[in-house]
Amino acid sequence: MTRRPTRSPIVLAAALLTLLPASLQAVQEEPEVRVIVDNPRPAADDVVRLTFSFTGPGVGGSLHAPASLPLKNLVVVGGPNTSTQISFYNGQLSRQASLTYFLQPSGPGPAEIGETTFKVGDKDVKAGAYLLEVGTARRPPGAGPGNAPASEDPFGRTAPRPGPRRAGAERDFPAEDPILVFVATPSKEASFVGEEVTILYELVTQAEVQGIEYVEAPQFPGLWAEDLERSERPQGRRDTLDGRPVARFTLLKKAVSGLTPGSVTIPPAKIRIGVRAAMDPFGDPFAMLRPRVLERETKALTLKILPIPGRPDFKGPVGQFGVTASVDRKSVPAGEAVTLKVRLAGSGNLRTATEAPHLSIPGVKVYPPSSRTLPARGSARGGASAEWDFVVVPSEPGSLVIPPISLEVFDTAEKKLVVKRSAPITLVVETAAPLAVAAGGTAAAAPAQTDTGSEASTTLPGAPPTPTPLPSARELAQRTIAIPLWALLAVPGVLVAAGGAAWAFRRRAHALGPVSALLVAEPGETKERAVARVERAIREHLARRTGASETTPVSALLDELADRGVPPALREELRQLLSQTDFLRFAPQLGDYADEISRLREKARSVLGRVRGAGRA
């Protein structure tokens, strides 16, 4: 009897071979880290480049460095700088990330980079320790002022090697240190309260700059400050400093102004710079391969803030400005509104120009102005401007002269307070048309506008259609007309609804009184004029119903309406209505606002119609 060999060892081996790739894959899925030091035996004045290189899955964006490194006889002077590299080789995708630090020895002797734990995703990865031996400094202590320490030399030059040198290697003059400074330059050191001073932060260098970051950002205590220019990638421009060619990089351009008289100190600002050294044929040949990480800071600045001469409490515009005035039309019927635009424009500080110019004309209603300030900032700064829009309503026909508008300005060129005035404006006030005629003209405006739209698509007239002969009276009498029962029953309801709508319309028009004509569109009116007529209707109706003043500012008007018993909900609707008129008045000219103005008129009719009994007791 022949015995067959058992298959159990073969099956077991096959199972082990099947599990082996899975175990290898599990091992390979663990991230790995290597410690790379560019110079394991540095001098005491060298900068050591330390790199932790990570490979494996999950080493991309989920890599987190520890808060500090376990170092002995070493200090961190730069980093960590992070880089990630992805490669695709033989159908396999691999990822590599690295963290780079720059270390400075504390002195000669043994040094150590201890075991460091990094977080890669949810896993802890440990990098082994690394020992270094630090030698003596390359530059002898007490060297002349022309020889800067190696840690501050962006070109990485070393001291001359002792012993004999080959012929032609000696130099009879000391090497100049490269220029690398961070400077802050104010446009002036003394200014008046509110006067703008421009401060320029620049990096001046002869070295190749690889990176810049703020260690201590510029601060401006006791000053108002605003960015004029802040570039993420500043471009260098050629210049000279002490007769030597340099490159200037503008990092920040700031506008500041003093708030109160006195002296203000601007603290130093500090930056960290990465530079690469140029080749020195008589120095260390590997210096250009080791980038230097240096810090530079500006000097503290002191600005003297002077009070405004004769008016220490002056809060108006400071700079050089001019005043102009214009109207939307030079001829107007009596009782109609004219928009007067006053503009203060120039260069300087308008932040404190919050007080509106005064305007009073005998026999003319002048409504409170709406204001806006338009500063122009940035590298292409062209100045600043403030605008006020007055609504002027003349009541009598004839010639009306709007007097010059005056504004007090502190002129920084003349160093004194001056009064800027606009030119007077003459209006022709015509006799007002009767209300019925105005209403008729308004009613005729709709067909005129419709005709304008039809003119856009021209058609040739054709032959008139053949008229259909009308039936005779006998034929009409012989015809039978069937009318549904529901139509007969609906006729009284339709008549009642139509009568109610007509009654409500007449009641609303009667409640609004003469201002109802102001809420009807005029042919060809501008956006500004339409909004001004709505605002005039609001204020005249409130004055007639509640006794409130027509020229009171909005905030004071709402308080006055509260004193006169207008409910809070209605006051809020009036506030929103006036706010919408202010928005539409200053809306950009581009665009069609016909629908918005129509809704504004309808809302004004609805809100004002409910003010009729809310005012007087």
XYZ file of C-alpha atoms in Angstrom, residues 26-461:
436
model
C 1.574 47.471 6.142
C 5.211 48.158 6.965
C 5.638 50.377 3.938
C 2.529 52.374 4.850
C 4.282 53.661 7.956
C 5.885 57.084 7.276
C 9.645 57.310 7.629
C 11.835 60.235 8.664
C 15.501 60.987 8.055
C 17.700 63.575 9.772
C 20.013 65.496 7.416
C 22.637 67.967 8.660
C 24.653 69.894 6.093
C 27.710 70.330 8.355
C 28.187 67.907 11.269
C 31.395 69.702 12.373
C 30.496 73.399 12.163
C 32.438 76.317 13.551
C 31.028 78.298 16.449
C 30.048 81.139 14.108
C 28.493 78.945 11.391
C 24.795 78.406 10.696
C 23.784 74.739 10.481
C 21.035 73.631 8.111
C 18.928 70.848 9.681
C 16.399 68.987 7.506
C 13.849 66.365 8.572
C 12.837 64.428 5.428
C 9.567 62.446 5.549
C 8.447 59.784 3.079
C 5.361 57.597 2.984
C 1.603 58.111 3.031
C 0.012 61.035 4.830
C 3.085 63.273 4.906
C 1.477 66.094 2.917
C -0.742 68.613 4.629
C -1.111 66.497 7.824
C 2.523 66.961 8.948
C 2.831 68.930 12.193
C 6.106 70.063 13.741
C 6.663 70.156 17.506
C 6.531 73.442 19.358
C 10.288 73.296 20.030
C 13.283 71.084 19.272
C 15.308 69.265 21.970
C 18.662 70.999 21.386
C 21.935 71.116 23.314
C 24.495 73.831 22.591
C 22.331 74.945 19.644
C 19.626 77.580 19.143
C 17.074 77.968 16.351
C 17.622 81.112 14.273
C 15.224 80.313 11.442
C 12.500 77.973 10.279
C 10.813 75.685 10.039
C 10.447 75.976 6.277
C 8.119 73.369 4.772
C 8.316 71.818 1.310
C 6.372 68.960 -0.306
C 7.316 66.947 -3.395
C 5.151 64.421 -5.278
C 6.637 62.027 -7.853
C 5.175 59.338 -10.118
C 7.615 56.541 -10.985
C 6.841 53.107 -12.521
C 3.145 53.588 -11.891
C 3.714 54.326 -8.183
C 2.824 57.660 -6.576
C 5.209 58.756 -3.831
C 5.129 61.818 -1.610
C 7.988 63.471 0.244
C 7.882 66.367 2.689
C 10.623 68.148 4.573
C 11.022 70.592 7.447
C 14.141 72.749 7.427
C 15.567 74.590 10.433
C 18.590 76.879 10.708
C 20.613 76.423 13.892
C 23.355 78.538 15.469
C 25.902 76.936 17.852
C 26.050 78.503 21.301
C 29.774 77.836 21.575
C 32.548 75.298 20.898
C 32.085 71.752 22.141
C 29.668 68.835 21.706
C 26.167 69.632 20.442
C 23.122 67.435 20.058
C 19.798 67.395 18.258
C 17.694 65.175 20.513
C 15.096 62.610 19.531
C 12.155 64.532 18.071
C 8.540 63.398 17.733
C 6.440 64.633 14.811
C 2.739 64.198 14.174
C 1.854 62.745 10.750
C -1.920 62.512 10.588
C -2.897 60.526 13.676
C 0.488 58.796 13.956
C 3.590 59.757 15.922
C 6.848 59.565 13.963
C 10.148 59.795 15.832
C 13.380 61.122 14.359
C 16.582 59.839 15.891
C 19.110 61.972 17.704
C 22.074 63.554 15.916
C 25.424 64.518 17.460
C 27.595 67.404 16.263
C 31.026 68.672 17.205
C 31.309 72.457 17.209
C 34.749 73.934 16.594
C 36.152 77.343 17.376
C 34.949 80.417 15.555
C 36.480 81.095 12.171
C 36.824 84.836 12.875
C 39.022 85.719 15.836
C 37.352 87.740 18.602
C 38.028 91.454 18.557
C 38.241 91.706 14.771
C 38.140 95.133 13.201
C 34.881 96.922 12.521
C 35.117 96.101 8.845
C 34.823 92.370 9.589
C 31.281 91.496 10.644
C 30.513 88.187 12.373
C 29.810 85.301 10.036
C 26.238 84.989 11.293
C 25.557 88.535 10.109
C 27.348 88.178 6.765
C 24.840 87.240 4.038
C 27.711 86.329 1.711
C 29.022 83.778 4.211
C 32.638 84.824 3.888
C 35.096 83.217 6.288
C 38.217 84.654 7.824
C 41.459 84.297 5.848
C 42.987 80.892 6.316
C 46.172 80.915 8.409
C 49.490 79.994 6.851
C 50.996 80.846 3.507
C 48.676 81.500 0.574
C 49.296 81.012 -3.061
C 50.655 83.843 -5.108
C 48.167 86.508 -6.069
C 45.736 85.541 -3.325
C 46.630 88.400 -0.963
C 44.443 91.503 -1.038
C 45.820 94.817 0.118
C 42.356 96.216 1.116
C 39.651 94.862 3.431
C 36.476 93.439 1.867
C 33.356 95.565 2.231
C 30.428 94.036 4.059
C 27.302 93.766 1.880
C 24.512 96.220 2.595
C 21.394 94.726 4.176
C 19.263 97.219 6.123
C 15.584 97.752 6.934
C 14.694 101.441 7.059
C 11.579 103.494 7.847
C 11.482 106.982 6.338
C 8.769 109.559 7.196
C 7.849 112.267 4.700
C 8.180 114.829 7.510
C 9.053 114.738 11.205
C 6.670 117.509 12.335
C 3.030 117.881 11.325
C -0.178 119.465 12.527
C -3.065 117.613 14.126
C -4.909 115.787 11.348
C -2.170 116.351 8.752
C -1.138 113.176 6.964
C 2.458 111.926 7.063
C 3.619 109.149 4.723
C 5.986 106.531 6.186
C 7.911 104.298 3.788
C 9.251 100.912 4.976
C 12.002 99.651 2.663
C 14.510 96.806 2.535
C 17.834 97.982 1.068
C 20.128 95.115 0.101
C 23.030 93.938 -2.021
C 22.253 90.264 -1.385
C 19.834 87.949 -3.165
C 16.665 87.921 -1.062
C 14.839 84.574 -0.867
C 12.148 85.331 1.697
C 10.847 88.029 4.042
C 8.569 87.744 7.062
C 7.658 90.122 9.865
C 8.957 89.343 13.332
C 7.459 92.545 14.782
C 4.992 94.265 12.455
C 4.889 98.081 12.325
C 2.741 99.658 15.010
C 1.473 103.220 15.289
C 0.299 103.983 18.852
C -1.433 107.321 19.279
C -1.852 107.806 15.519
C -4.545 107.240 12.941
C -3.042 104.952 10.275
C -4.124 103.655 6.869
C -2.385 101.486 4.256
C -1.433 103.238 1.042
C 0.577 100.371 -0.447
C 1.237 96.838 0.788
C 2.619 94.412 -1.777
C 2.750 90.655 -1.219
C 5.566 90.384 -3.769
C 7.503 93.660 -3.686
C 9.535 94.491 -6.763
C 13.063 95.795 -6.302
C 14.349 98.927 -7.974
C 17.953 99.950 -8.512
C 19.471 102.672 -6.359
C 22.726 103.698 -4.703
C 23.564 103.988 -1.017
C 26.848 105.563 0.083
C 28.048 105.287 -3.494
C 27.365 101.549 -3.690
C 24.710 99.928 -5.913
C 21.751 98.445 -4.020
C 18.214 97.203 -4.617
C 15.288 98.809 -2.759
C 12.130 96.850 -1.933
C 9.102 98.808 -0.690
C 7.426 96.547 1.866
C 4.865 99.015 3.240
C 3.648 102.546 2.592
C 1.545 103.989 5.403
C -0.374 107.246 5.914
C -0.548 108.402 9.543
C -1.848 111.532 11.247
C -1.712 112.789 14.806
C -4.829 112.871 16.936
C -3.668 115.240 19.681
C -0.726 117.655 20.033
C 2.533 116.279 21.462
C 5.307 113.848 20.564
C 4.550 110.340 19.313
C 7.106 107.520 19.110
C 6.723 104.804 16.495
C 8.467 101.641 17.790
C 10.949 99.699 15.630
C 9.667 97.096 13.193
C 11.626 93.857 12.714
C 11.759 91.434 9.786
C 13.421 88.069 9.176
C 15.206 87.747 5.826
C 16.506 84.741 3.944
C 19.451 85.612 1.683
C 21.829 83.584 -0.470
C 25.506 84.434 -0.553
C 27.458 85.182 -3.695
C 30.606 83.268 -4.626
C 33.760 84.540 -2.883
C 36.831 83.071 -4.622
C 38.978 83.774 -1.551
C 36.498 82.561 1.062
C 34.436 79.485 1.783
C 33.581 77.861 -1.595
C 30.392 76.285 -0.129
C 29.009 79.486 1.422
C 26.667 80.134 -1.498
C 24.997 76.761 -0.930
C 23.961 77.682 2.628
C 21.262 80.404 2.773
C 21.516 82.840 5.653
C 18.558 83.738 7.849
C 19.056 87.195 9.328
C 16.963 89.716 11.215
C 16.905 93.449 10.658
C 14.906 96.179 12.359
C 14.181 99.833 11.771
C 15.059 102.649 14.108
C 12.376 104.150 16.317
C 10.734 107.236 14.816
C 9.562 110.295 16.722
C 6.918 112.570 15.210
C 6.079 115.976 16.616
C 2.360 116.777 16.390
C 1.611 120.519 16.421
C -1.746 122.089 17.374
C -3.789 124.012 14.802
C -2.708 127.673 15.170
C -5.420 129.741 16.807
C -7.923 126.833 16.900
C -6.599 123.861 18.887
C -10.095 122.319 18.823
C -10.473 122.553 15.018
C -11.970 119.329 13.574
C -12.430 120.269 9.929
C -10.543 119.325 6.752
C -6.740 119.490 6.873
C -4.872 119.815 3.586
C -5.287 121.677 0.317
C -8.880 121.713 -0.920
C -11.272 123.671 -3.101
C -15.068 124.085 -3.017
C -17.407 123.910 -6.023
C -21.208 124.012 -6.330
C -23.582 122.975 -9.125
C -27.321 122.494 -9.712
C -29.174 119.917 -11.768
C -31.047 122.627 -13.716
C -30.906 126.426 -14.079
C -34.630 126.999 -14.725
C -37.406 125.724 -12.447
C -41.105 126.489 -11.831
C -41.966 127.973 -8.475
C -42.622 125.277 -5.906
C -40.453 122.702 -7.687
C -37.227 121.247 -6.251
C -33.666 121.872 -7.399
C -30.738 119.678 -6.281
C -27.665 121.672 -5.247
C -24.439 119.628 -5.093
C -21.551 121.027 -3.014
C -18.179 119.322 -3.495
C -14.995 119.695 -1.430
C -12.056 118.094 -3.274
C -8.280 118.103 -3.004
C -5.472 116.330 -1.163
C -5.331 115.828 2.577
C -7.397 114.495 5.444
C -11.195 114.581 5.265
C -11.938 112.119 8.071
C -12.925 114.887 10.476
C -15.001 116.823 7.920
C -18.320 115.696 9.389
C -20.024 119.100 9.693
C -22.123 120.029 6.664
C -21.807 123.522 5.153
C -24.460 126.050 6.134
C -26.959 127.243 3.528
C -29.818 129.670 4.149
C -31.769 131.542 1.445
C -34.608 133.926 2.414
C -37.979 132.814 1.081
C -36.634 129.437 -0.059
C -37.036 126.039 1.581
C -33.655 124.327 2.044
C -33.804 120.693 3.147
C -30.985 119.060 5.176
C -28.236 117.695 2.914
C -27.194 114.117 2.334
C -23.422 113.646 2.518
C -20.754 111.167 1.471
C -16.943 111.064 1.542
C -14.903 109.468 -1.249
C -11.239 109.019 -0.308
C -8.916 107.815 -3.083
C -6.265 105.490 -1.700
C -3.536 103.295 -3.098
C -0.429 103.831 -5.171
C -2.393 105.797 -7.760
C -3.930 108.039 -5.121
C -5.431 111.155 -6.619
C -6.936 112.888 -3.567
C -10.158 112.827 -1.603
C -13.550 114.482 -1.876
C -16.687 115.087 0.173
C -20.105 115.852 -1.297
C -23.314 117.326 0.118
C -26.636 117.363 -1.775
C -29.174 120.044 -0.796
C -32.802 120.118 -1.988
C -33.798 123.740 -2.654
C -37.452 124.705 -3.310
C -38.069 128.319 -4.416
C -41.561 129.665 -3.761
C -41.719 132.914 -5.775
C -41.048 133.455 -9.499
C -38.163 135.626 -10.571
C -34.380 135.489 -10.416
C -32.893 133.526 -7.519
C -29.217 133.725 -6.542
C -27.792 130.863 -4.493
C -25.046 132.496 -2.404
C -21.478 131.127 -2.258
C -21.016 128.078 -0.040
C -18.242 128.566 2.538
C -16.120 125.922 4.253
C -13.280 126.452 6.705
C -10.113 124.477 5.914
C -6.676 124.343 7.536
C -4.310 124.829 4.608
C -1.075 122.911 5.253
C 0.794 124.944 2.622
C -0.119 128.319 4.132
C -0.166 126.845 7.668
C -3.310 128.710 8.649
C -7.082 128.464 8.596
C -8.611 129.660 5.346
C -12.187 129.904 4.084
C -12.900 128.249 0.744
C -15.936 129.540 -1.176
C -17.836 128.389 -4.229
C -19.118 130.683 -6.955
C -22.706 131.994 -6.712
C -25.342 130.347 -8.902
C -28.281 132.167 -10.535
C -31.575 130.359 -11.131
C -34.592 131.445 -13.175
C -37.782 130.691 -11.239
C -40.816 130.511 -13.509
C -44.461 130.915 -12.624
C -45.910 127.677 -11.317
C -48.575 125.974 -13.421
C -51.994 125.315 -11.838
C -52.402 121.944 -10.190
C -55.051 120.831 -12.696
C -52.857 121.718 -15.614
C -49.940 119.882 -14.025
C -52.102 116.830 -13.477
C -53.315 116.967 -17.050
C -49.773 117.288 -18.319
C -48.755 114.359 -16.193
C -51.611 112.254 -17.490
C -50.610 113.075 -21.026
C -47.046 112.023 -20.308
C -47.869 108.312 -20.362
C -49.061 108.235 -23.967
C -46.056 110.332 -24.963
C -43.718 107.790 -23.432
C -45.609 104.993 -25.165
C -45.227 106.753 -28.499
C -41.507 107.058 -27.904
C -41.257 103.332 -27.460
C -43.204 102.710 -30.670
C -40.897 104.992 -32.638
C -38.012 102.669 -31.966
C -39.497 100.048 -34.327
C -40.574 101.852 -37.496
C -43.217 100.259 -39.780
C -44.495 101.318 -43.204
C -48.171 102.274 -43.349
